[in-house]
Structure formats: C-alpha cells, structure tokens
PDB file of C-alpha atoms and ligand atoms in Angstrom:
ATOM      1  CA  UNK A1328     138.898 117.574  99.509  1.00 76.00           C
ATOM      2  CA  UNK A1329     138.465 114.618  97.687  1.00 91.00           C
ATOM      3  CA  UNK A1330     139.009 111.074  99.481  1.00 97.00           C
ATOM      4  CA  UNK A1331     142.504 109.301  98.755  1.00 98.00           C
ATOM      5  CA  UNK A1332     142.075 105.920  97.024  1.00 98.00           C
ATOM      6  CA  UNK A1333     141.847 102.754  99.582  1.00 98.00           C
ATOM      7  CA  UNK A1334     145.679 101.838  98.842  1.00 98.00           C
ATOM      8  CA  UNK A1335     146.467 104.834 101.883  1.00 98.00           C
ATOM      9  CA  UNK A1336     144.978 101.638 104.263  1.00 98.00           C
ATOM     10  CA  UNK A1337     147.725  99.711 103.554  1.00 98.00           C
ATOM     11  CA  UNK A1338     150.432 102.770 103.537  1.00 98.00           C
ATOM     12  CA  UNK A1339     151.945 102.379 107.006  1.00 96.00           C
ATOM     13  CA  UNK A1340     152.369 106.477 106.792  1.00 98.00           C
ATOM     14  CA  UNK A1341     148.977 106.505 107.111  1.00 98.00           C
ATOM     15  CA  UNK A1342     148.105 106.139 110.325  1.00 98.00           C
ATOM     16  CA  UNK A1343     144.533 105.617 112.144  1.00 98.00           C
ATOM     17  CA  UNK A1344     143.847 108.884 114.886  1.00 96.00           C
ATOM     18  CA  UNK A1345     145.737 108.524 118.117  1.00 91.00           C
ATOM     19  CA  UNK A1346     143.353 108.441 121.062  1.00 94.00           C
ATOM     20  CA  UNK A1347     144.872 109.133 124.302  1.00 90.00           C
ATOM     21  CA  UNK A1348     143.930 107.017 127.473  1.00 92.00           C
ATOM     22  CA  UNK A1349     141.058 107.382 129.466  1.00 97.00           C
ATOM     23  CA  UNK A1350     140.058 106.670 132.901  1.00 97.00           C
ATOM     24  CA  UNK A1351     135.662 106.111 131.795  1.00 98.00           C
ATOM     25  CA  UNK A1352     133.595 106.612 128.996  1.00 98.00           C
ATOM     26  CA  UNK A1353     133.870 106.849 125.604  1.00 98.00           C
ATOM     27  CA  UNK A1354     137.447 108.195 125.537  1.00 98.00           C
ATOM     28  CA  UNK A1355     138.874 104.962 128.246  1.00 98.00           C
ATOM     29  CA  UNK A1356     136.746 102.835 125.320  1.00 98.00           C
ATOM     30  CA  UNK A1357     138.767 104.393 122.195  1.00 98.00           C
ATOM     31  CA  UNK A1358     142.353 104.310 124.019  1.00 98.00           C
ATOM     32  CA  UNK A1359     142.043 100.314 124.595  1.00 97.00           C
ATOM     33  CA  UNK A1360     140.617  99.177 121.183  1.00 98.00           C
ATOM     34  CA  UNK A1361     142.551  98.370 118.452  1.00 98.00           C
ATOM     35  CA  UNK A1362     140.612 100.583 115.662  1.00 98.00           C
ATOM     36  CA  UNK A1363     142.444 103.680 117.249  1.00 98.00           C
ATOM     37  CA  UNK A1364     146.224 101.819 117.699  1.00 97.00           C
ATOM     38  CA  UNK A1365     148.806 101.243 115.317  1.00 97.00           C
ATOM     39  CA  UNK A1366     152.298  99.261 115.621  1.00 97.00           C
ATOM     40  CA  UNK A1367     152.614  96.607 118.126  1.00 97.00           C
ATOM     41  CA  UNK A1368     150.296  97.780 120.220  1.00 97.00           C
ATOM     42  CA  UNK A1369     147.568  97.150 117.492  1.00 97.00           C
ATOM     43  CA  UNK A1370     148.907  93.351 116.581  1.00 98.00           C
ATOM     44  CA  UNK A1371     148.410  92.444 120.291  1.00 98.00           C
ATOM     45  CA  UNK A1372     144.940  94.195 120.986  1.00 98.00           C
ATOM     46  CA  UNK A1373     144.226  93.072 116.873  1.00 98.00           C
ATOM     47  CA  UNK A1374     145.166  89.143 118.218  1.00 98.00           C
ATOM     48  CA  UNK A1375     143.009  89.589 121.502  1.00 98.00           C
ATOM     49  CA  UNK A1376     139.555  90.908 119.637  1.00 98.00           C
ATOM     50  CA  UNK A1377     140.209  87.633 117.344  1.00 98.00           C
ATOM     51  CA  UNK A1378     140.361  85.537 120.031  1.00 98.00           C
ATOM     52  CA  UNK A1379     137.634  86.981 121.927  1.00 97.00           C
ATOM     53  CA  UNK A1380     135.217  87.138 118.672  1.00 97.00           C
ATOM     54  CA  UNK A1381     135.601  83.532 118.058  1.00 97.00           C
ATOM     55  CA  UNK A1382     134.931  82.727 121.247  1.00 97.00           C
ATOM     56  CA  UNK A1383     131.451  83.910 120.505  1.00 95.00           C
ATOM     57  CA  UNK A1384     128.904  81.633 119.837  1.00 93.00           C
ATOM     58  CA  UNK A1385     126.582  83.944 118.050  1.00 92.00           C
ATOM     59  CA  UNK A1386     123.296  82.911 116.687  1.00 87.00           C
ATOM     60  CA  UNK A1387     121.977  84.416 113.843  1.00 81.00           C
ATOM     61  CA  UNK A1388     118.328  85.007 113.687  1.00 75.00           C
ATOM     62  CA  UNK A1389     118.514  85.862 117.279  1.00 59.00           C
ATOM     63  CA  UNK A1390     116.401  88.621 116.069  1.00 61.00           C
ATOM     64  CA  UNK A1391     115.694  92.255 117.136  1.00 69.00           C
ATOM     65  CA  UNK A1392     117.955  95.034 116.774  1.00 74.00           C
ATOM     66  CA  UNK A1393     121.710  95.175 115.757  1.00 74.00           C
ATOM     67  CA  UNK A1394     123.962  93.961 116.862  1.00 83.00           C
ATOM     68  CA  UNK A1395     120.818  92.021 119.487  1.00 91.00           C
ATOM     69  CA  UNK A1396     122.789  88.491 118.749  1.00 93.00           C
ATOM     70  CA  UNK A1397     126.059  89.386 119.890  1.00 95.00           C
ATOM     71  CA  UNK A1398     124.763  90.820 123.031  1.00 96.00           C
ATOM     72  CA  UNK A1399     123.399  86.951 123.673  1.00 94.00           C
ATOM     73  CA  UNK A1400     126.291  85.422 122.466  1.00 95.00           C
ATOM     74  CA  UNK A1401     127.820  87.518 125.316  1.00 97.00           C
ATOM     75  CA  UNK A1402     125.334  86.835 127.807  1.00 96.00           C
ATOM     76  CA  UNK A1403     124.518  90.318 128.222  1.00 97.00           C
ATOM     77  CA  UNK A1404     120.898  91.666 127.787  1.00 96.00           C
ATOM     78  CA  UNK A1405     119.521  92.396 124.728  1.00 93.00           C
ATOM     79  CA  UNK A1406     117.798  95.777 126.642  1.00 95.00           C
ATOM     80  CA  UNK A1407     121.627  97.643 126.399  1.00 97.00           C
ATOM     81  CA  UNK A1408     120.860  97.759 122.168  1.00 95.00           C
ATOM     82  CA  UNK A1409     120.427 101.354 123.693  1.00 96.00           C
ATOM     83  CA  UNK A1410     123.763 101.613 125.310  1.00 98.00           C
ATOM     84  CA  UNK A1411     125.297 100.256 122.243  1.00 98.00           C
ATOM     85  CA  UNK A1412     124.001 102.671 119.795  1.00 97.00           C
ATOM     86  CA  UNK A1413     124.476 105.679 122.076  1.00 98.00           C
ATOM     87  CA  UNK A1414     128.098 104.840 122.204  1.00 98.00           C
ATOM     88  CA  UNK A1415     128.185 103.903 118.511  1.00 98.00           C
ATOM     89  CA  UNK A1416     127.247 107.061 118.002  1.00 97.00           C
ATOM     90  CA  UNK A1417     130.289 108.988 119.349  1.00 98.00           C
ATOM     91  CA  UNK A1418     132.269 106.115 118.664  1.00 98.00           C
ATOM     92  CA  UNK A1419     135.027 107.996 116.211  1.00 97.00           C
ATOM     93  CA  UNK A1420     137.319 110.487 117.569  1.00 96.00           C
ATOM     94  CA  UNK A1421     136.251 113.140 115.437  1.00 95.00           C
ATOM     95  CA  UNK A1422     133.309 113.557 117.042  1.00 94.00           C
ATOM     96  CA  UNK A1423     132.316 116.934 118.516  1.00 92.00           C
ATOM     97  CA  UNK A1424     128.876 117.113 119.502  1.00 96.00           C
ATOM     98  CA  UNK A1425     128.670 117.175 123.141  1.00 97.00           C
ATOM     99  CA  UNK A1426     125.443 115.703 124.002  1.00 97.00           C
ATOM    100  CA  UNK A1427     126.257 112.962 122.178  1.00 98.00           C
ATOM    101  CA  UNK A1428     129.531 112.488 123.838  1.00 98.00           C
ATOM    102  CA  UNK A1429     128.293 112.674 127.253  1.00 98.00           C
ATOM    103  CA  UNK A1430     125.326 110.022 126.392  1.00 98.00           C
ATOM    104  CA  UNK A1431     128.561 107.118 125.085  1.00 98.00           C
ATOM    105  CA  UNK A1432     130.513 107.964 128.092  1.00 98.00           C
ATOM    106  CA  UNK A1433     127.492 107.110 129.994  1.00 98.00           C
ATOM    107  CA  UNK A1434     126.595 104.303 127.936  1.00 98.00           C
ATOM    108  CA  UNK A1435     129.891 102.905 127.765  1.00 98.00           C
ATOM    109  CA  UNK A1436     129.427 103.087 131.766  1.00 98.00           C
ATOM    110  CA  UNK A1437     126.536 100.933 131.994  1.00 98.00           C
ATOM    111  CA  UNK A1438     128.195  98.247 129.403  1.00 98.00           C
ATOM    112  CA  UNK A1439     131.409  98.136 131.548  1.00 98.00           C
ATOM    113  CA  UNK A1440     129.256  97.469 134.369  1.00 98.00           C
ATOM    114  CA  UNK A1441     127.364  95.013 132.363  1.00 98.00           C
ATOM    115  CA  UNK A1442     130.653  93.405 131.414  1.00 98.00           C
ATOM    116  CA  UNK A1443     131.128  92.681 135.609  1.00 98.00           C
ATOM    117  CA  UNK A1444     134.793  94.923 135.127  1.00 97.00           C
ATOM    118  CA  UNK A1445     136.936  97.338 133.602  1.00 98.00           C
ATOM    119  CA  UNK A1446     139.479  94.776 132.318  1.00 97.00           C
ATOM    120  CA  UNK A1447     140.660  94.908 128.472  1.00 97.00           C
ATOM    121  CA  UNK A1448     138.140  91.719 127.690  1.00 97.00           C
ATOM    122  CA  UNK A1449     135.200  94.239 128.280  1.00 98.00           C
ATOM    123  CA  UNK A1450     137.168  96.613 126.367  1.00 98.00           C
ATOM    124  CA  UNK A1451     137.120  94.394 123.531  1.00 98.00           C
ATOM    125  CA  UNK A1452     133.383  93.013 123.914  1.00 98.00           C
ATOM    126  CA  UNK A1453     132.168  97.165 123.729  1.00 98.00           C
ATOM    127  CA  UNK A1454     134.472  97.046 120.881  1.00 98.00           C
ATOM    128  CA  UNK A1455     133.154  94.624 118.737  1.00 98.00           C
ATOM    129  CA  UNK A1456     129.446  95.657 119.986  1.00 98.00           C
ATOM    130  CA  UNK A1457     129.785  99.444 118.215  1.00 98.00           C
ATOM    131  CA  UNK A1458     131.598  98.202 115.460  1.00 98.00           C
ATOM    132  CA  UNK A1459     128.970  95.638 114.473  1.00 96.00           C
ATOM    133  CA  UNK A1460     126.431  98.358 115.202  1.00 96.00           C
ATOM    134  CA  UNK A1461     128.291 100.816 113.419  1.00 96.00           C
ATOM    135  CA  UNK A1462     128.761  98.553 110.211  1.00 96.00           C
ATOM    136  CA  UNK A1463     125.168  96.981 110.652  1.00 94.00           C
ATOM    137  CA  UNK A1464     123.241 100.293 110.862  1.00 94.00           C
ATOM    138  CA  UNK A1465     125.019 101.368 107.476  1.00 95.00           C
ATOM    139  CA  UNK A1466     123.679  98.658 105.583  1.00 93.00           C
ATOM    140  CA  UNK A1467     120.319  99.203 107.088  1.00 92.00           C
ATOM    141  CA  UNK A1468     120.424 102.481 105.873  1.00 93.00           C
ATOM    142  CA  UNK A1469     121.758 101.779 102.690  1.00 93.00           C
ATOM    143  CA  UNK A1470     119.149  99.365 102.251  1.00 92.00           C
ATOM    144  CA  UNK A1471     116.186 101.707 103.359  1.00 93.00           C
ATOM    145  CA  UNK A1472     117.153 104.404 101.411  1.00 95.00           C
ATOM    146  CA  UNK A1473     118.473 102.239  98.018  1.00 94.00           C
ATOM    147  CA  UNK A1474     121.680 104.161  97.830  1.00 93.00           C
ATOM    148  CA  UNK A1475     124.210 102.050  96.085  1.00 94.00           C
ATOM    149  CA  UNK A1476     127.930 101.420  97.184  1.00 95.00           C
ATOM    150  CA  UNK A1477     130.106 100.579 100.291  1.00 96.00           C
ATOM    151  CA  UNK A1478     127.733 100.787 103.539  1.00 96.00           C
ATOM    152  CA  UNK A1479     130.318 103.161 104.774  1.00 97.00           C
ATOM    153  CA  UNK A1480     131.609 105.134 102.076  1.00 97.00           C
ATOM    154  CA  UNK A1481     134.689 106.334 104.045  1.00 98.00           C
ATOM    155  CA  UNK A1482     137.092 106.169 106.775  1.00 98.00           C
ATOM    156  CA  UNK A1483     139.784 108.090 108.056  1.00 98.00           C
ATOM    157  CA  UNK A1484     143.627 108.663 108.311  1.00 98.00           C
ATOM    158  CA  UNK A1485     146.542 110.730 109.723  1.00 98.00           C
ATOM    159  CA  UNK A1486     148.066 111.569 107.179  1.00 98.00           C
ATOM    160  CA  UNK A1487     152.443 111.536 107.390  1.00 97.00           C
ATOM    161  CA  UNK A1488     152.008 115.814 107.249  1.00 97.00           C
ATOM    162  CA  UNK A1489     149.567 115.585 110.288  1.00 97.00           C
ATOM    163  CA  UNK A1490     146.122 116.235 108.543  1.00 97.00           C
ATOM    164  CA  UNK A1491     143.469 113.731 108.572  1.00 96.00           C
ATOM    165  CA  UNK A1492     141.664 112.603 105.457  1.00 98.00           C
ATOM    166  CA  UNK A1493     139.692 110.909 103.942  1.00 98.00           C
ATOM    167  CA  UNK A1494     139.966 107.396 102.480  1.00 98.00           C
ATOM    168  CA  UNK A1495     137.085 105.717  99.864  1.00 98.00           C
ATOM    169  CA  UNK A1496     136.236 102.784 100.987  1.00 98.00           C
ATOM    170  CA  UNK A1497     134.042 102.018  97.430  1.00 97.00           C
ATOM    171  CA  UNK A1498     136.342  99.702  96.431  1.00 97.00           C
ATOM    172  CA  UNK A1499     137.332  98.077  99.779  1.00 98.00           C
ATOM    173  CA  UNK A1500     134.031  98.416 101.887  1.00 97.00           C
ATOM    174  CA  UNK A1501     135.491  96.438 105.027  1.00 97.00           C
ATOM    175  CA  UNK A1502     138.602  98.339 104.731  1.00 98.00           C
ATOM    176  CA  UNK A1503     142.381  96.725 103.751  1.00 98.00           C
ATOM    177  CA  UNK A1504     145.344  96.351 105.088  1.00 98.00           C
ATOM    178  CA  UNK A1505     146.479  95.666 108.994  1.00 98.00           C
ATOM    179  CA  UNK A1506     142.646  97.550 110.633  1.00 98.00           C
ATOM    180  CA  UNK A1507     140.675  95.464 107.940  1.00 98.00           C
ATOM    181  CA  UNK A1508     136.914  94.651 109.669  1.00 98.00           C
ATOM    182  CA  UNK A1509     137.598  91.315 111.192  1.00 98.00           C
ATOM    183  CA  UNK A1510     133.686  90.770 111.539  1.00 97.00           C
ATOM    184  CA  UNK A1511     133.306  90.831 107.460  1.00 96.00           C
ATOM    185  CA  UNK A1512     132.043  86.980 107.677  1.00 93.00           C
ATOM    186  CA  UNK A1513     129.863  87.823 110.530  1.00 93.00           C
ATOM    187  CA  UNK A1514     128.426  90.774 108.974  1.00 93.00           C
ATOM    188  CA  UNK A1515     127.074  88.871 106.258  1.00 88.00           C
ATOM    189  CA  UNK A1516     124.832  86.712 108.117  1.00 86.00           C
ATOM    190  CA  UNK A1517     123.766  89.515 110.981  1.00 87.00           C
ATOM    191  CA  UNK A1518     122.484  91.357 108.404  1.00 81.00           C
ATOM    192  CA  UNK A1519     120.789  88.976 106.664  1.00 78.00           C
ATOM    193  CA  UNK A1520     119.328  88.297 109.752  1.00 74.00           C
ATOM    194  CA  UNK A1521     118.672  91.243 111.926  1.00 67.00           C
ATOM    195  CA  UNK A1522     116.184  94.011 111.353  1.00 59.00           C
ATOM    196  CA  UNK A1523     117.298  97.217 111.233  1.00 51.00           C
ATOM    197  CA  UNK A1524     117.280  99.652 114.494  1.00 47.00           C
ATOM    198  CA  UNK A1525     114.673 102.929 114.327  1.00 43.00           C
TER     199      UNK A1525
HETATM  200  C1  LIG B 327     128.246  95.048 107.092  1.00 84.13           C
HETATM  201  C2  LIG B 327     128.704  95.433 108.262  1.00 84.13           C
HETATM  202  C3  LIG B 327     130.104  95.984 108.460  1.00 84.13           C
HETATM  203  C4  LIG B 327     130.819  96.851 107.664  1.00 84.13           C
HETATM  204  C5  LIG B 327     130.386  97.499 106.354  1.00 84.13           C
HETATM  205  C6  LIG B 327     132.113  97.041 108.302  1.00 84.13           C
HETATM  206  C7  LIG B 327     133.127  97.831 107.806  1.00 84.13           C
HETATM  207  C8  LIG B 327     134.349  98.030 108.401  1.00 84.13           C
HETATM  208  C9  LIG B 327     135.419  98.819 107.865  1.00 84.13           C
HETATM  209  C10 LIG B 327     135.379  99.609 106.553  1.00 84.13           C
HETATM  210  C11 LIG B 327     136.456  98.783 108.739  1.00 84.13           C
HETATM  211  C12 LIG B 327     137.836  99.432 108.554  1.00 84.13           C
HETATM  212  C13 LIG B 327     137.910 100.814 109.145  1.00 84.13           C
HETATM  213  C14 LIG B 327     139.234 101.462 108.826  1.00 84.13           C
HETATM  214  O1  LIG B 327     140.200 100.817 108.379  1.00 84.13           O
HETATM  215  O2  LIG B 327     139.329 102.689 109.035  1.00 84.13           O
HETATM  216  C15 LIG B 327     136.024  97.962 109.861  1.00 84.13           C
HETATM  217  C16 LIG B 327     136.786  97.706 110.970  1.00 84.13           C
HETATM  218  C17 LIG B 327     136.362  96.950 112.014  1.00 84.13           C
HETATM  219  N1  LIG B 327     135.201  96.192 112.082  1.00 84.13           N
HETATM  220 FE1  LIG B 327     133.723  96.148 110.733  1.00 84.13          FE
HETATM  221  N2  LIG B 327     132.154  96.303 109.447  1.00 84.13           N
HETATM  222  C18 LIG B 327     130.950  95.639 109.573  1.00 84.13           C
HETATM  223  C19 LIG B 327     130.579  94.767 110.569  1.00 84.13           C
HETATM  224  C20 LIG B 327     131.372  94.403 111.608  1.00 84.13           C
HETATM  225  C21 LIG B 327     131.035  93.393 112.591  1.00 84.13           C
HETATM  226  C22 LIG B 327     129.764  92.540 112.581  1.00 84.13           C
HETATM  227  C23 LIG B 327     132.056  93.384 113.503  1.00 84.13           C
HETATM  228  C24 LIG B 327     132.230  92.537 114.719  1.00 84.13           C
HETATM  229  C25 LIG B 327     131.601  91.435 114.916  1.00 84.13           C
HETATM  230  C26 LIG B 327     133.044  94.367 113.074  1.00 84.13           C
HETATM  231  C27 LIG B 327     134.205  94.653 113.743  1.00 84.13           C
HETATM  232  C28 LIG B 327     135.177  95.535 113.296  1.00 84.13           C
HETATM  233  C29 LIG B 327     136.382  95.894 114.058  1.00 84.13           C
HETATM  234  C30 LIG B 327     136.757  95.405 115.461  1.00 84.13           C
HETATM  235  C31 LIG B 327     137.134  96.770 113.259  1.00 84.13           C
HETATM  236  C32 LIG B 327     138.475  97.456 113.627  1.00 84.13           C
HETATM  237  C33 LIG B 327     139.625  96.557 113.243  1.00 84.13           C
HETATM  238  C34 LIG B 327     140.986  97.173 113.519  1.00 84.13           C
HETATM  239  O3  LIG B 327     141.114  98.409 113.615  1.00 84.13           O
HETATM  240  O4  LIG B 327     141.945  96.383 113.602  1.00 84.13           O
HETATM  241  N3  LIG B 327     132.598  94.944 111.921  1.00 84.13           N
HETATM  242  N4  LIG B 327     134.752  97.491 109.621  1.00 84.13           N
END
C-alpha cells in the first residue's frame, strides 16, 4: 500500500497506535510517553516533555555516540548509549521480534533505575533519549549510505476504519501537526556534532 500524504498528521481521525499501560519495560515506557497518546492526555504529557527538554542543558560536541550529550545533560552515564539503543530498537509498537523486545524491557529497566525512580519525569527523560536516538541514527544512516530524503521516510497512523498506515514523511521529515518532533532544533546541532553509533 502506498503511504498517505503527510496532511493525515494533522487529520485528528488519524490517530497515533494506542499502547496500553504497563507495569516495566518497554510496554510501561510506550503507555506514559506522549508519541503513543492522543487528546488531552497527549497536550499534558506533550507540555511536560517541553518542560523537561528545556530544562536540559545539553552540550553539543559532547562527543561519542547518539544521543551521548543528552545522557550528560541528564547526568546519567554516557556507558547506558547501550540501554538506549536496545530500547530504541523496539521502541514502536509494531514491533514483533521477541529478542528484541525482551532486550528494551530490560534496557528500559536499567535506565529507570538510572533515572533513581519510576515517576513520569524518567518516563519522559527515556523518552526523549530513544527518540533522539531514533531520529539521530537515521541521519547517520542516511548519511553513510548517501540515500537522499527524510531520515525517516515514514511514520504511522490508525486510521478512522481501524487499519494502520502509512504516512510519508518526505515532505514533513519531523512530522506535522499536534506529535510534530519537538527536538527538530536540537537535532540539528547533535548531529552536526555526534558521530554516528556502529
Ligand atoms: C534528525 C533527527 C530527528 C528526526 C529526523 C526526527 C523526526 C521525528 C518525526 C518525524 C517525528 C513525528 C513522528 C510522528 O508524528 O509519527 C518525531 C517525533 C518526536 N521526536 Fe524527533 N526527530 C529527530 C530528533 C529528535 C531529538 C533530538 C529529540 C529529542 C531531543 C526528538 C524527540 C521527539 C519526540 C519526543 C517526538 C514525539 C512527539 C509527540 O508525539 O508529541 N527527536 N521526530
């Protein structure tokens, strides 16, 4: 099928994939973030991840892997790169390899115990960790391999008969409409700065 035009991301029928709560891992991560909420409950977690990314005092040039400077700006080690990607990595809810689930639940583990608690601050720090990594790896790739276009060259939506599909992001690559990336700014200067992960 081929991917709907980016107007669907500002189509309110449109809807990101529900994600039911969670007590741990990966699936507690995707039921408290606001990439997988819609309505009112995505304005308030949307206004808290704003909050909480400006209160970062990140540092580009910090170096190393993606997303290595936010992990200082959050005063966590730059060691859980690791713990990042593996939960990157299973990060979307449409996501059925197994192995790779159970290595993010366990990663997102270690980075809630990192965080010091499982409050909805850490909830948003993980957040904006694989989201970064997940944006920051694309253009790595992108760049590596000299492909052309939006670093991610879709997304996905509910669509209002129930069927997810798929939206082209080539002419909005940090998305539109209320689940727009909030890090665009950011981006630019992490990966100017940052070397890719291998
Ligand atoms: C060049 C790198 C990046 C690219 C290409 C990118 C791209 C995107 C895109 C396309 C979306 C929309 C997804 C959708 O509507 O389905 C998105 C959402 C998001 N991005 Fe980025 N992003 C990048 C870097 C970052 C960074 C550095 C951060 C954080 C510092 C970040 C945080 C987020 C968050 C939290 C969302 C979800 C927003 C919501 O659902 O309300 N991104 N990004």
């Amino acid at each position: 099928m081929d991917p709907l035009p980016s107007e669907v991301l500002e189509d309110p029928r449109y809807t990101v994939p529900h994600c039911p709560e969670a007590e741990h891992g990966i699936g507690w991560l995707r039921g408290r973030v606001p990439r997988f909420s819609e309505g009112a409950e995505h304005t308030r977690r949307r206004a808290v991840l704003e909050r909480t990314l400006a209160g970062l005092d990140v540092r580009p040039g910090a170096g190393g892997q993606p997303p290595a400077a936010l992990l200082a700006a959050m005063g966590l080690s730059r060691e859980l790169v690791g713990e990042v990607a593996a939960a990157a990595a299973a990060y979307q809810p449409h996501t059925s390899d197994r192995e790779l689930t159970a290595a993010a639940d366990d990663a997102v583990e270690r980075l809630v115990v990192a965080c010091g608690d499982r409050s909805e601050r850490t909830a948003m720090l993980i957040c904006i960790l694989v989201q970064a990594h997940a944006g920051l790896t694309a253009v790595a790739e992108q760049r590596r391999s000299g492909r052309t276009g939006p670093p991610i060259p879709v997304t996905r939506r509910v669509a209002p008969d129930g069927r997810e599909v798929l939206v082209d992001l080539s002419e909005a690559p940090f998305g539109r409409g209320a689940h727009a990336c909030p890090g665009e700014q950011l981006a630019a200067v992490l990966a100017a700065t940052e070397s890719p992960q291998r």
